[in-house]
Structure formats: C-alpha cells, structure tokens
Coordinates of C-alpha atoms (C1' of nucleotides) in Angstrom, one line a residue:
Chain A
M1 CA 143.1 6.9 -106.6
A2 CA 144.4 6.8 -103.0
A3 CA 141.6 8.8 -101.4
S4 CA 141.1 8.6 -97.9
R5 CA 139.1 6.0 -96.5
Y6 CA 136.5 8.2 -95.2
L7 CA 136.3 9.8 -98.1
Q8 CA 135.7 6.7 -99.9
I9 CA 132.7 5.8 -97.5
A10 CA 131.3 9.1 -97.7
E11 CA 131.3 9.1 -101.4
A12 CA 129.7 5.9 -101.7
L13 CA 126.8 6.9 -98.9
R14 CA 126.7 9.9 -100.8
R15 CA 125.7 8.3 -104.0
S16 CA 123.5 6.1 -102.3
I17 CA 121.5 8.7 -101.1
L18 CA 121.6 10.6 -104.3
G19 CA 120.4 7.6 -106.2
G20 CA 117.6 7.2 -104.0
E21 CA 119.0 4.0 -102.5
Y22 CA 118.2 5.7 -99.1
P23 CA 115.2 7.9 -99.8
V24 CA 114.4 11.1 -97.7
G25 CA 113.3 10.7 -94.4
S26 CA 114.7 6.9 -94.0
Q27 CA 117.3 5.8 -91.6
L28 CA 121.0 5.2 -92.4
P29 CA 122.5 2.0 -91.4
S30 CA 124.1 2.4 -87.7
E31 CA 128.0 3.4 -87.7
S32 CA 128.9 -0.3 -86.5
D33 CA 127.0 -1.9 -89.4
L34 CA 128.8 0.4 -91.9
A35 CA 132.2 -0.2 -90.0
A36 CA 131.6 -3.7 -90.3
R37 CA 130.7 -3.4 -94.0
W38 CA 133.6 -1.5 -94.9
S39 CA 135.7 -3.1 -92.7
A40 CA 136.8 0.1 -91.0
S41 CA 136.7 1.3 -87.5
R42 CA 133.9 3.3 -86.1
G43 CA 136.0 6.5 -85.9
T44 CA 136.6 6.5 -89.6
V45 CA 133.0 6.0 -90.3
R46 CA 132.2 8.7 -88.2
Q47 CA 134.2 10.9 -90.4
A48 CA 132.6 10.1 -93.3
V49 CA 129.0 10.7 -91.6
A50 CA 130.1 13.8 -90.3
L51 CA 131.1 15.0 -93.6
L52 CA 127.9 14.2 -95.3
A53 CA 126.1 16.0 -92.2
S54 CA 128.1 19.1 -93.1
E55 CA 126.8 19.0 -96.4
G56 CA 123.3 18.9 -95.2
L57 CA 122.2 15.4 -96.6
I58 CA 121.8 13.7 -93.3
G59 CA 120.9 14.5 -89.7
S60 CA 121.8 12.9 -86.6
R61 CA 120.4 13.0 -82.9
Q62 CA 122.1 11.0 -79.9
G63 CA 120.5 7.9 -79.6
A64 CA 118.6 7.4 -82.5
R65 CA 119.8 6.4 -86.0
R66 CA 120.8 9.2 -88.8
I67 CA 118.4 10.3 -91.1
V68 CA 118.6 11.1 -94.7
L69 CA 117.2 15.1 -95.0
R70 CA 117.8 15.6 -98.8
R71 CA 118.7 14.4 -102.0
E72 CA 120.2 17.2 -103.7
R73 CA 123.8 17.7 -104.0
R74 CA 125.2 21.1 -102.6
H75 CA 127.8 23.1 -104.2
S76 CA 131.0 23.9 -102.4
F77 CA 132.9 26.9 -101.4
A78 CA 134.8 27.2 -105.0
E79 CA 132.2 27.7 -106.7
L80 CA 131.1 30.8 -104.4
N81 CA 134.2 32.5 -105.1
S82 CA 134.0 31.9 -108.8
F83 CA 131.1 33.2 -110.7
A84 CA 132.5 31.3 -113.7
Q85 CA 132.8 28.0 -112.1
W86 CA 129.3 28.1 -110.6
A87 CA 127.8 29.2 -114.0
Q88 CA 129.3 26.6 -116.1
G89 CA 128.3 24.0 -113.8
E90 CA 124.9 25.1 -114.3
G91 CA 125.1 24.9 -117.5
Y92 CA 125.0 28.7 -118.8
E93 CA 126.7 30.0 -121.7
I94 CA 129.0 32.5 -120.0
S95 CA 131.0 35.5 -121.3
S96 CA 132.4 38.6 -119.5
R97 CA 133.8 41.9 -120.7
I98 CA 136.7 43.9 -119.2
L99 CA 135.7 47.7 -118.7
T100 CA 138.5 49.0 -116.6
R101 CA 141.6 47.4 -115.7
T102 CA 143.8 50.2 -113.9
R103 CA 146.3 50.4 -111.2
R104 CA 145.5 53.1 -108.6
P105 CA 145.9 53.7 -104.5
A106 CA 143.9 51.7 -102.4
T107 CA 140.7 53.4 -101.0
P108 CA 140.4 53.4 -97.4
T109 CA 138.2 50.2 -97.5
E110 CA 140.0 48.5 -99.6
S111 CA 143.2 49.1 -97.5
T112 CA 141.3 47.9 -94.3
R113 CA 139.6 44.7 -96.0
L114 CA 143.0 43.9 -97.8
T115 CA 145.0 44.8 -94.6
L116 CA 147.4 47.1 -96.8
P117 CA 149.8 49.2 -95.6
P118 CA 148.9 52.8 -96.2
G119 CA 149.7 53.9 -99.8
A120 CA 149.5 50.5 -101.2
G121 CA 148.1 50.4 -104.6
V122 CA 145.7 47.9 -106.1
L123 CA 144.5 46.6 -109.5
Y124 CA 141.2 47.8 -110.0
V125 CA 139.2 45.7 -112.5
V126 CA 135.6 46.1 -113.6
R127 CA 133.9 43.3 -115.5
L128 CA 130.5 42.9 -116.7
R129 CA 129.2 39.6 -116.8
L130 CA 126.6 37.8 -119.2
L131 CA 125.0 34.6 -118.8
D132 CA 123.3 33.7 -122.3
G133 CA 124.3 36.8 -123.7
E134 CA 122.3 38.7 -121.1
P135 CA 124.1 41.2 -118.7
A136 CA 123.8 39.4 -115.5
M137 CA 126.2 40.8 -113.1
L138 CA 128.7 43.9 -112.8
E139 CA 132.1 43.1 -110.9
R140 CA 134.3 45.4 -109.2
T141 CA 137.4 44.0 -108.0
A142 CA 140.4 45.5 -106.2
Y143 CA 143.3 42.9 -106.2
A144 CA 146.3 43.2 -103.6
D145 CA 149.4 44.5 -105.1
W146 CA 151.1 41.2 -104.7
V147 CA 148.8 39.3 -106.9
A148 CA 148.4 42.4 -109.5
P149 CA 151.2 41.4 -111.7
S150 CA 149.6 37.8 -112.1
V151 CA 146.5 39.3 -112.7
E152 CA 147.6 41.6 -115.6
E153 CA 149.3 38.9 -117.7
L154 CA 146.1 37.1 -117.9
P155 CA 144.2 37.5 -121.4
D156 CA 141.3 40.0 -121.4
D157 CA 138.8 37.6 -122.4
C158 CA 139.8 35.0 -119.3
V159 CA 136.7 33.6 -118.1
S160 CA 138.0 32.7 -114.7
I161 CA 140.7 35.0 -113.2
M162 CA 140.9 32.8 -109.9
N163 CA 140.9 29.4 -111.5
S164 CA 144.0 30.9 -113.7
L165 CA 145.7 32.3 -110.9
A166 CA 145.6 28.8 -109.4
D167 CA 146.6 26.8 -112.6
A168 CA 149.2 29.4 -113.1
H169 CA 150.7 30.7 -110.1
G170 CA 149.5 28.4 -107.4
I171 CA 147.4 31.2 -105.7
V172 CA 144.6 29.3 -104.4
A173 CA 141.6 30.6 -102.6
H174 CA 141.0 29.0 -99.4
Y175 CA 138.2 31.0 -97.5
G176 CA 136.4 34.1 -97.5
D177 CA 134.0 36.6 -96.0
H178 CA 130.7 37.5 -97.6
L179 CA 128.4 40.3 -96.9
I180 CA 125.1 40.0 -98.9
D181 CA 122.4 43.0 -99.1
A182 CA 120.4 44.5 -101.7
V183 CA 121.0 47.9 -103.1
P184 CA 119.5 50.2 -105.8
A185 CA 120.9 50.6 -109.0
G186 CA 123.3 53.4 -109.5
S187 CA 123.2 55.5 -112.8
V188 CA 126.4 53.1 -113.7
D189 CA 125.1 49.9 -112.8
A190 CA 121.7 50.7 -114.5
R191 CA 123.4 51.7 -118.0
L192 CA 125.7 48.6 -117.9
L193 CA 123.1 46.1 -116.7
H194 CA 120.0 47.3 -118.9
V195 CA 117.9 48.0 -115.7
R196 CA 116.2 51.4 -114.5
R197 CA 118.0 53.5 -112.1
G198 CA 117.0 52.7 -108.8
S199 CA 116.2 49.1 -109.6
P200 CA 117.0 46.1 -107.1
L201 CA 120.3 44.4 -107.0
L202 CA 121.5 41.8 -105.0
R203 CA 125.2 42.7 -103.9
Q204 CA 127.4 40.4 -102.9
R205 CA 130.6 41.8 -101.3
H206 CA 133.7 39.4 -100.5
L207 CA 137.0 39.0 -99.5
T208 CA 139.2 35.9 -100.7
C209 CA 142.1 34.8 -98.6
T210 CA 144.9 32.1 -99.0
A211 CA 145.3 29.2 -96.8
T212 CA 147.8 31.3 -94.7
G213 CA 145.2 34.3 -94.3
R214 CA 146.6 36.5 -96.9
P215 CA 144.0 38.8 -98.8
I216 CA 143.8 38.0 -102.5
E217 CA 141.1 40.4 -103.6
W218 CA 138.1 42.4 -102.3
T219 CA 135.0 42.6 -104.6
D220 CA 131.7 44.2 -105.0
D221 CA 129.4 42.1 -107.2
R222 CA 125.9 43.3 -108.2
Y223 CA 123.6 41.0 -110.0
V224 CA 120.2 41.9 -111.7
A225 CA 117.3 40.7 -109.5
G226 CA 116.1 37.4 -110.7
A227 CA 119.1 36.4 -112.4
V228 CA 120.7 34.8 -109.2
T229 CA 119.5 33.6 -105.9
F230 CA 121.9 32.5 -103.2
S231 CA 120.9 29.1 -101.5
V232 CA 121.8 28.3 -98.1
S233 CA 121.4 25.1 -95.9
N234 CA 122.2 24.8 -92.4
S235 CA 122.0 22.2 -89.9
A236 CA 121.6 22.9 -86.2
D237 CA 124.5 20.6 -85.3
A238 CA 126.7 22.8 -87.5
S239 CA 129.3 19.9 -88.2
P240 CA 131.5 20.4 -85.3
L241 CA 133.3 17.4 -85.4
S242 CA 134.0 17.4 -88.9
R243 CA 137.6 16.5 -89.3
R244 CA 138.3 17.4 -92.6
A245 CA 139.3 17.2 -96.1
G246 CA 140.6 19.5 -98.3
R247 CA 143.2 20.0 -101.0
L248 CA 144.5 23.5 -101.1
D249 CA 147.6 26.1 -101.8
G250 CA 150.6 25.1 -103.4
Chain B
M1 CA 128.7 22.9 -66.2
A2 CA 129.7 19.7 -67.2
A3 CA 130.2 20.7 -71.1
S4 CA 132.3 18.1 -73.1
R5 CA 135.8 18.4 -72.6
Y6 CA 136.5 19.7 -76.2
L7 CA 133.7 22.3 -75.9
Q8 CA 135.5 23.6 -72.9
I9 CA 139.0 23.8 -74.8
A10 CA 137.3 25.3 -77.8
E11 CA 135.9 27.9 -75.9
A12 CA 138.9 28.7 -74.3
L13 CA 140.9 28.9 -77.6
R14 CA 138.0 31.2 -78.7
R15 CA 138.3 33.5 -75.8
S16 CA 142.0 33.8 -76.5
I17 CA 141.7 34.5 -80.1
L18 CA 138.8 37.1 -79.5
G19 CA 140.9 38.5 -76.8
G20 CA 143.8 39.2 -78.9
E21 CA 146.2 36.8 -77.1
Y22 CA 146.8 35.0 -80.4
P23 CA 146.6 38.0 -83.2
V24 CA 145.4 37.3 -86.7
G25 CA 148.0 35.8 -88.7
S26 CA 150.0 34.3 -85.9
Q27 CA 150.3 30.4 -85.2
L28 CA 148.2 28.4 -82.6
P29 CA 150.3 25.9 -80.4
S30 CA 150.8 22.6 -81.9
E31 CA 147.9 20.1 -80.9
S32 CA 150.5 17.9 -78.8
D33 CA 151.0 21.3 -76.8
L34 CA 147.5 21.9 -76.3
A35 CA 146.8 18.2 -75.4
A36 CA 149.5 18.4 -73.1
R37 CA 148.5 21.8 -71.4
W38 CA 144.7 20.4 -70.9
S39 CA 145.8 17.2 -70.3
A40 CA 143.5 15.7 -72.8
S41 CA 144.2 13.5 -75.7
R42 CA 145.1 14.8 -79.3
G43 CA 141.9 13.5 -80.5
T44 CA 139.9 15.7 -78.3
V45 CA 142.0 18.7 -79.1
R46 CA 141.2 18.1 -82.8
Q47 CA 137.8 18.1 -82.1
A48 CA 138.1 21.7 -80.5
V49 CA 140.2 22.8 -83.1
A50 CA 138.0 21.4 -85.9
L51 CA 135.1 23.4 -84.3
L52 CA 137.0 26.7 -84.4
A53 CA 137.8 25.9 -88.2
S54 CA 134.2 25.5 -89.0
E55 CA 133.4 29.0 -87.4
G56 CA 136.1 30.5 -89.6
L57 CA 138.5 31.6 -86.8
I58 CA 141.4 29.5 -87.7
G59 CA 142.7 27.7 -90.9
S60 CA 145.0 24.7 -91.3
R61 CA 147.5 22.8 -93.6
Q62 CA 148.8 19.7 -93.3
G63 CA 152.2 20.1 -91.8
A64 CA 152.1 23.4 -90.7
R65 CA 150.6 24.9 -87.6
R66 CA 147.0 26.3 -87.3
I67 CA 147.1 29.9 -88.1
V68 CA 144.5 32.6 -86.7
L69 CA 142.6 34.0 -89.3
R70 CA 140.1 36.6 -87.9
R71 CA 139.2 37.9 -84.5
E72 CA 135.5 38.6 -85.0
R73 CA 132.9 36.3 -83.8
R74 CA 130.8 35.2 -87.2
H75 CA 127.3 34.3 -86.5
S76 CA 126.6 31.0 -87.7
F77 CA 123.8 30.3 -90.1
A78 CA 121.7 28.7 -87.3
E79 CA 120.7 32.2 -86.1
L80 CA 119.3 32.7 -89.8
N81 CA 116.3 30.7 -88.6
S82 CA 115.6 33.1 -86.2
F83 CA 115.6 37.0 -86.5
A84 CA 114.8 37.5 -83.0
Q85 CA 117.8 35.6 -81.9
W86 CA 120.1 37.5 -84.3
A87 CA 118.8 41.0 -83.6
Q88 CA 118.7 40.4 -79.4
G89 CA 122.4 39.2 -79.8
E90 CA 123.3 42.4 -81.7
G91 CA 121.7 44.4 -79.1
Y92 CA 118.6 45.7 -81.0
E93 CA 115.2 46.8 -79.5
I94 CA 113.3 44.3 -81.1
S95 CA 109.3 44.5 -81.5
S96 CA 106.6 43.0 -83.8
R97 CA 103.1 43.5 -85.0
I98 CA 101.3 40.4 -86.0
L99 CA 99.1 42.0 -89.2
T100 CA 97.2 38.7 -90.2
R101 CA 96.6 35.1 -88.8
T102 CA 94.4 33.2 -90.7
R103 CA 93.9 29.5 -91.6
R104 CA 93.6 28.9 -95.3
P105 CA 94.5 26.2 -98.0
A106 CA 97.9 25.8 -98.9
T107 CA 99.1 27.3 -101.9
P108 CA 100.9 25.2 -104.8
T109 CA 104.3 26.8 -103.8
E110 CA 103.6 25.9 -99.8
S111 CA 102.3 22.4 -100.6
T112 CA 105.5 21.7 -102.4
R113 CA 107.9 23.4 -99.9
L114 CA 106.1 21.9 -97.0
T115 CA 105.5 18.5 -98.5
L116 CA 101.8 18.6 -97.6
P117 CA 99.1 16.2 -99.0
P118 CA 96.6 18.1 -101.5
G119 CA 94.0 20.0 -99.9
A120 CA 95.9 20.3 -96.5
G121 CA 95.6 23.8 -94.7
V122 CA 98.2 26.2 -93.1
L123 CA 98.3 28.8 -90.5
Y124 CA 99.2 32.1 -92.5
V125 CA 100.7 34.7 -90.4
V126 CA 101.9 38.2 -91.6
R127 CA 104.3 40.2 -89.1
L128 CA 106.1 43.5 -89.2
R129 CA 109.2 43.5 -87.3
L130 CA 110.8 46.7 -86.2
L131 CA 114.3 47.4 -84.9
D132 CA 114.7 50.2 -82.6
G133 CA 111.2 51.1 -83.5
E134 CA 111.8 51.3 -87.2
P135 CA 109.9 49.0 -89.6
A136 CA 112.9 46.6 -90.8
M137 CA 111.1 43.5 -92.0
L138 CA 108.0 41.8 -93.0
E139 CA 107.3 38.5 -92.9
R140 CA 105.0 36.0 -94.5
T141 CA 104.9 32.7 -92.8
A142 CA 103.1 29.4 -93.6
Y143 CA 102.8 26.7 -90.7
A144 CA 102.3 23.2 -91.6
D145 CA 98.8 22.4 -90.1
W146 CA 100.5 19.9 -87.6
V147 CA 101.9 23.0 -86.0
A148 CA 99.3 25.4 -86.3
P149 CA 97.5 24.9 -82.9
S150 CA 100.7 25.2 -81.0
V151 CA 101.2 28.5 -83.0
E152 CA 97.8 29.9 -82.6
E153 CA 98.0 29.3 -78.5
L154 CA 101.0 31.8 -78.6
P155 CA 100.3 35.5 -77.4
D156 CA 100.2 37.8 -80.1
D157 CA 103.2 39.8 -78.9
C158 CA 105.4 37.0 -79.0
V159 CA 108.8 37.9 -80.1
S160 CA 110.1 34.7 -81.0
I161 CA 107.6 31.8 -82.3
M162 CA 110.5 29.4 -82.9
N163 CA 111.7 29.9 -79.3
S164 CA 108.4 29.7 -77.7
L165 CA 107.6 26.3 -79.4
A166 CA 110.7 24.7 -78.5
D167 CA 110.0 25.8 -75.0
A168 CA 106.4 24.8 -74.6
H169 CA 106.0 21.7 -77.1
G170 CA 109.6 20.6 -77.9
I171 CA 109.3 21.6 -81.6
V172 CA 112.7 22.2 -82.3
A173 CA 113.9 23.7 -85.7
H174 CA 117.0 21.6 -86.7
Y175 CA 117.9 22.6 -90.0
G176 CA 116.9 24.9 -93.1
D177 CA 117.2 25.8 -96.5
H178 CA 117.6 29.6 -97.3
L179 CA 117.1 31.4 -100.6
I180 CA 118.1 34.8 -100.9
D181 CA 117.5 37.3 -103.4
A182 CA 116.5 40.9 -104.2
V183 CA 113.2 42.1 -105.2
P184 CA 111.3 45.4 -105.7
A185 CA 108.9 46.4 -102.9
G186 CA 105.4 45.6 -103.6
S187 CA 102.6 48.1 -103.0
V188 CA 102.0 46.2 -99.8
D189 CA 105.3 46.0 -98.7
A190 CA 106.2 49.9 -99.7
R191 CA 103.0 50.7 -97.4
L192 CA 104.1 48.6 -94.4
L193 CA 107.7 49.2 -94.7
H194 CA 107.7 53.1 -95.2
V195 CA 109.6 52.8 -98.6
R196 CA 108.6 53.6 -102.0
R197 CA 107.2 51.2 -104.5
G198 CA 109.9 49.3 -106.4
S199 CA 112.9 49.9 -104.0
P200 CA 115.0 47.2 -103.4
L201 CA 114.2 44.8 -100.9
L202 CA 116.5 41.8 -99.5
R203 CA 114.2 38.6 -99.6
Q204 CA 114.9 35.5 -97.5
R205 CA 112.8 32.8 -98.1
H206 CA 113.4 29.8 -96.0
L207 CA 112.3 26.4 -95.0
T208 CA 112.5 25.1 -91.3
C209 CA 112.5 21.6 -90.5
T210 CA 112.8 19.4 -87.2
A211 CA 115.6 17.0 -86.9
T212 CA 113.7 14.2 -88.3
G213 CA 113.1 16.2 -91.5
R214 CA 109.6 17.0 -91.0
P215 CA 109.0 20.7 -92.4
I216 CA 107.7 23.2 -89.8
E217 CA 107.4 26.3 -91.8
W218 CA 107.9 28.0 -95.1
T219 CA 108.6 32.0 -94.7
D220 CA 109.2 34.9 -97.2
D221 CA 111.0 37.7 -95.3
R222 CA 111.8 41.2 -96.8
Y223 CA 114.2 43.3 -95.5
V224 CA 114.5 46.7 -96.1
A225 CA 117.8 47.7 -97.7
G226 CA 120.4 48.7 -95.6
A227 CA 118.6 47.2 -92.4
V228 CA 120.5 43.8 -92.7
T229 CA 123.4 42.4 -94.2
F230 CA 124.0 38.7 -94.3
S231 CA 127.4 37.8 -93.5
V232 CA 129.0 34.2 -94.4
S233 CA 132.6 32.9 -94.0
N234 CA 133.5 30.0 -95.7
S235 CA 136.5 27.8 -96.1
A236 CA 137.8 25.6 -99.0
D237 CA 136.6 22.7 -97.0
A238 CA 132.7 22.6 -96.6
S239 CA 130.7 25.8 -97.3
P240 CA 127.1 26.1 -96.5
L241 CA 126.4 28.5 -99.3
S242 CA 125.6 27.9 -102.3
R243 CA 124.3 30.0 -105.4
R244 CA 121.1 29.2 -107.9
A245 CA 119.9 30.5 -110.8
G246 CA 116.9 32.5 -111.7
R247 CA 113.5 32.0 -110.4
L248 CA 113.2 28.6 -108.3
D249 CA 109.4 28.9 -108.6
G250 CA 108.2 28.9 -105.1
Chain C
dG1 C1' 93.4 1.1 -72.7
dA2 C1' 96.9 4.2 -70.9
dA3 C1' 100.7 5.2 -68.1
dC4 C1' 105.3 3.4 -66.7
dC5 C1' 109.7 1.2 -66.6
dC6 C1' 113.5 -1.1 -68.5
dG7 C1' 116.7 -3.5 -71.4
dG8 C1' 118.8 -3.2 -75.9
dC9 C1' 120.3 -0.1 -79.5
dT10 C1' 122.4 3.9 -81.4
dT11 C1' 125.0 8.2 -81.0
dG12 C1' 128.3 11.2 -78.4
dT13 C1' 132.7 11.8 -75.9
dT14 C1' 137.2 10.4 -74.7
dC15 C1' 141.7 7.9 -74.8
dA16 C1' 146.5 6.0 -76.4
dG17 C1' 149.3 4.7 -80.0
dA18 C1' 150.5 4.4 -84.8
dC19 C1' 151.9 5.7 -89.4
dA20 C1' 151.4 8.7 -93.5
dA21 C1' 152.2 13.3 -95.5
dG22 C1' 153.5 18.0 -95.7
dT23 C1' 156.0 22.2 -93.8
dT24 C1' 159.9 24.4 -91.8
dC25 C1' 164.3 25.2 -91.3
dC26 C1' 169.2 24.2 -91.0
dG27 C1' 173.5 22.5 -92.7
dT28 C1' 176.1 21.1 -96.7
dC29 C1' 177.6 21.2 -101.1
dC30 C1' 178.6 23.3 -105.5
Chain D
dG1 C1' 175.2 33.3 -102.7
dG2 C1' 172.1 29.6 -104.1
dA3 C1' 170.4 24.7 -104.8
dC4 C1' 169.9 20.4 -102.4
dG5 C1' 169.0 17.3 -98.9
dG6 C1' 167.4 15.6 -94.7
dA7 C1' 166.0 15.9 -89.8
dA8 C1' 162.2 17.7 -86.5
dC9 C1' 158.1 18.9 -86.3
dT10 C1' 153.2 19.4 -87.3
dT11 C1' 148.7 18.0 -89.3
dG12 C1' 146.2 14.0 -91.3
dT13 C1' 144.1 9.3 -91.2
dC14 C1' 143.2 5.2 -88.7
dT15 C1' 142.7 1.7 -84.9
dG16 C1' 140.4 -0.5 -81.1
dA17 C1' 138.4 0.2 -76.9
dA18 C1' 135.4 2.1 -73.4
dC19 C1' 131.9 4.5 -71.0
dA20 C1' 128.1 8.2 -71.1
dA21 C1' 123.5 9.9 -72.8
dG22 C1' 119.8 9.4 -75.7
dC23 C1' 116.1 6.7 -78.1
dC24 C1' 113.0 3.2 -79.1
dG25 C1' 110.0 -0.7 -78.5
dG26 C1' 108.2 -4.2 -75.5
dG27 C1' 106.3 -5.8 -71.3
dT28 C1' 104.2 -4.8 -67.1
dT29 C1' 101.4 -2.5 -64.2
dC30 C1' 97.2 0.2 -63.0

DNA sequence: GAACCCGGCTTGTTCAGACAAGTTCCGTCC
DNA sequence: GGACGGAACTTGTCTGAACAAGCCGGGTTC
C-alpha cells in the first residue's frame, strides 16, 4: 500500500465528496489547509486536487476556493476500451458469441489505422455481444499481426480479450482514438442485432495502442439504439497541470 | 503576449510535433534538455509536457523518454459545448434559423437537469443549424430562468449564443455533461432536417454550467448521420469519457 | 443606500534541489 | 550466443519558498 502521497490525498478527498461530506456547490478547504492537515507540501496537494479536477469532481477559479461540482464517480479509460469491463461494473449479465475469426490481408482502412506495411495481414474477428441475453452490440475487430497469435490462443468464449492479453502477455492498452457517429443498420447488422434494416445504430470505431504508440487493434462497434449511451464530462480548465499517475504496460 | 512560461513551451513543442520536426514514434528531448534549452526549471517543463499529454499528442512511461503519439491536433471536449466554435474552426460556412423561442414552465426532465425549483420557467429555443447551407443539426435548448433575459435580448441570427453571453454578460460556460446516443428521426426532425422518418440521428444532450456549478442550459442536439463524427482521444491516465447504459431518463 | 477601494485570503506560476523508481544499454561471465 | 548485472539516464514524486493574479468582504465615501 505504498501509493503516492498525492494519490492518498486525492482518494480521501474523493471519498469525502462521494460520501457527501462536501456537498455539491460547497467549497473545499484551501490548499494550505489541506497541506497542513496532511502535513504535505502545497505542491503535493495541488497534484491531488488537479487529479480530482480532471475527473470533473471539482472546479477552480484563481483567487476563489475550489468548488465541488458533482458527486458521481466517473469511469476511467480502461472501461472505454473494454466493453466487458464496463458492463460487468454496471452489473450486467454479459455474454458474447464469436461469429468469425479469420486471418486475411488488411483492408486499406485497416492498413492506415494500424500503420501496417502494405500486404500485411490482420486477424479479423466478428463478435456479437449480449447484455442480459439481449443482442446489444456487434463488434468487428482487426488485430495487428503481431498480436494475432496471442489472440488466437484465447478460448472462444473469452469475455474480455483486452484483459486476457494484459494478463497473459503483458500487452496493455494505453490510449485510443474514438470516432462516434450514427449509422443505419445494414442487412447483416439488422439480422444479428434483431432490429429492422435502416434503424439507428450508435457506431464507435476505435484504435487501441500500447504505451509506446504501437497499434493493437482497430474496431467497429455498433450498438443497438437505446442499449448504450456514451457519457462525457468536460471542464473548461481541461486539467492542464495534471501531473499524472498511471500504471501501465509490462 | 505574456502567456505563462509553460504555455509558451507547450506551444512551441506542439508546433514542432505538428510540423513534423518530431515524427510520430520518435522521442522528445528529455526534461532536463528542454529545461536547459528554455532556461526554465524542470517543473515548468513538466507542466508543458503534461498539457501535451492531456491533448494526446505525447505519451510517457517512467524511466523512458516521452514519445510522440500522433501528429494531428485533437479538439478538446470544451468545443463540444459550442457547435459554432467547432464548425468555424473546421472552416464551415455556418448559419442558423431560430424556429421557436418561448417561455414556458420547465418539464420534469428540465427541472431535474437544471436543478430548478418546482414551477420555475425556462426559455425554450429551437434552432436549425446549417453547414454550408445544408441542414445538419436540430437544437432544442432550455435556458434556466436566470439567463433567459440575457438570451432574449440577443439578435435572432446570433451564431453562438454561449459566446455572446460570455462577451456581453460575463456568463461563461465552464463545464458540461454530455450524453451521446443514436435515435430515429421523429416526424418533426425528419421534416426539418430533410431526412426520412426513422433514419438515424446522432443525439447529443448536454448540460452546461458556470464555474460555480450553476446550470445554464440543457440541450438536445440531433445531427444528421454523416454530418458530424465525435472524436475522442484518451490515455490511460484520465479520460473524460465513459459509457452509460440504456435510457437515462431525461 | 450605492459605489468604491483596500487588505487579506486563495489559487496560479515558477524556481532549485533531492531522492525514488523504471528503462536502456553495454560489458562481463558462462 | 545468451543470460546476468550494473551504470547512466529519464521520468515520477516531493519539498519549501516566493511572487503574481484574482476573489471576497468590510469599511469608507458620496
């Protein structure tokens, strides 16, 4: 339990806010107060509050005390790249069926996104995801050739491929790009997701990379309308000074 | 131009990355290098690189040099709050038509979102937004009663209401919550946006607040499929994005 | 009563130095 | 050749100090 000092402070403050000790709209103690209370320097306290600010929990204006903006916890990045992780956290019964798993040459889009050399192959996987037994999402993923062997040795009913890759091979997703839009269901989508052709789907395409910027996968996920809503919070002072914490890659 | 030192450094580095001086995948100079080059302290340099990291331009791992992750500038979600700001930045010809502007009692959803006392009124505005003359988005906004007078005195063809509020009354949007999903076009949507009924729309509902957490507006924006794609980048440390299930009433 | 100003408080920015923890790379040993 | 070990380097965390910039309340003035 040797977490950094600023993480401890942040965690304590977070708990106080979530627990209602500092109600929404109220002021946080000043930095010097907190520094004294934790016998830490002001700089360390600032790291802690910067972290909370980046989570959207608190806001700040120069000269005025920090203010509690909201009381809910926001989910972090890992859950964005992992449908399974998110769904389990929300208490859903989740299952998935692999419909296709083939090696084939990369399409032009995949080559570009995954920055593959011309002629390289990918492992193409189509999975149907169900929430509480209902079809909720259709996932088409192209894995870069260098991870393909690791993916292929996973069992067919593997719930979270990214989690398994991290555990078994130390391949950890570090960041990603996401493109979100709405598209009409194609005939394949419609049949598999049990919706009418042309009905709205929420599409999320994303690229996942390692900490060194090496692309892992390029995915096209299509959600049944109403099954999922993306939620974003943003603050004007988009957390500039956030010196950050993070446990990654092996 | 007495911008902060760390902002100057960040801007210079950003330009170098965007200009290709540091290609994607290459290493940035070490912090001490940069500190020496700018005759600044290491702490200041760290603020600069933290900013770039939060923009997704660079990544870092303890012990290894920082790596350039991408070369395009990503828009921050701050611009999510302003359609006008985004569209102008992208070079679109933008126009808008106000279709409705009425005072009426708040709906239950609006009361909850805007945390209004029971029975309070809102200013309800419906606007059609066009990109290069094509209908692109239908915007339904409920302004809290305390900003309603300021909004009403704006001209009908005002391009960016939030910008005007900031300039004229010092009412500045500081943070917001966004809910993104896909919905079928209703008959009103279909007629105004020139699409068929039931065709996919990308819906973005959002709440905008001041720095003190006071709600300003609650909006329901519906984009024609294909007109707009939301783009998010995130790194492992802190992501503003999360995913929510099903129907969040309201 | 209303407008104004000022002093105290609080956050924003910067500095210089120190140690911890992780990465990289090279030389050595088997 | 390959495994091991260690030195040099780099980022992560923390301290204590100082000044700038902005906010707030209270007192003064009109």
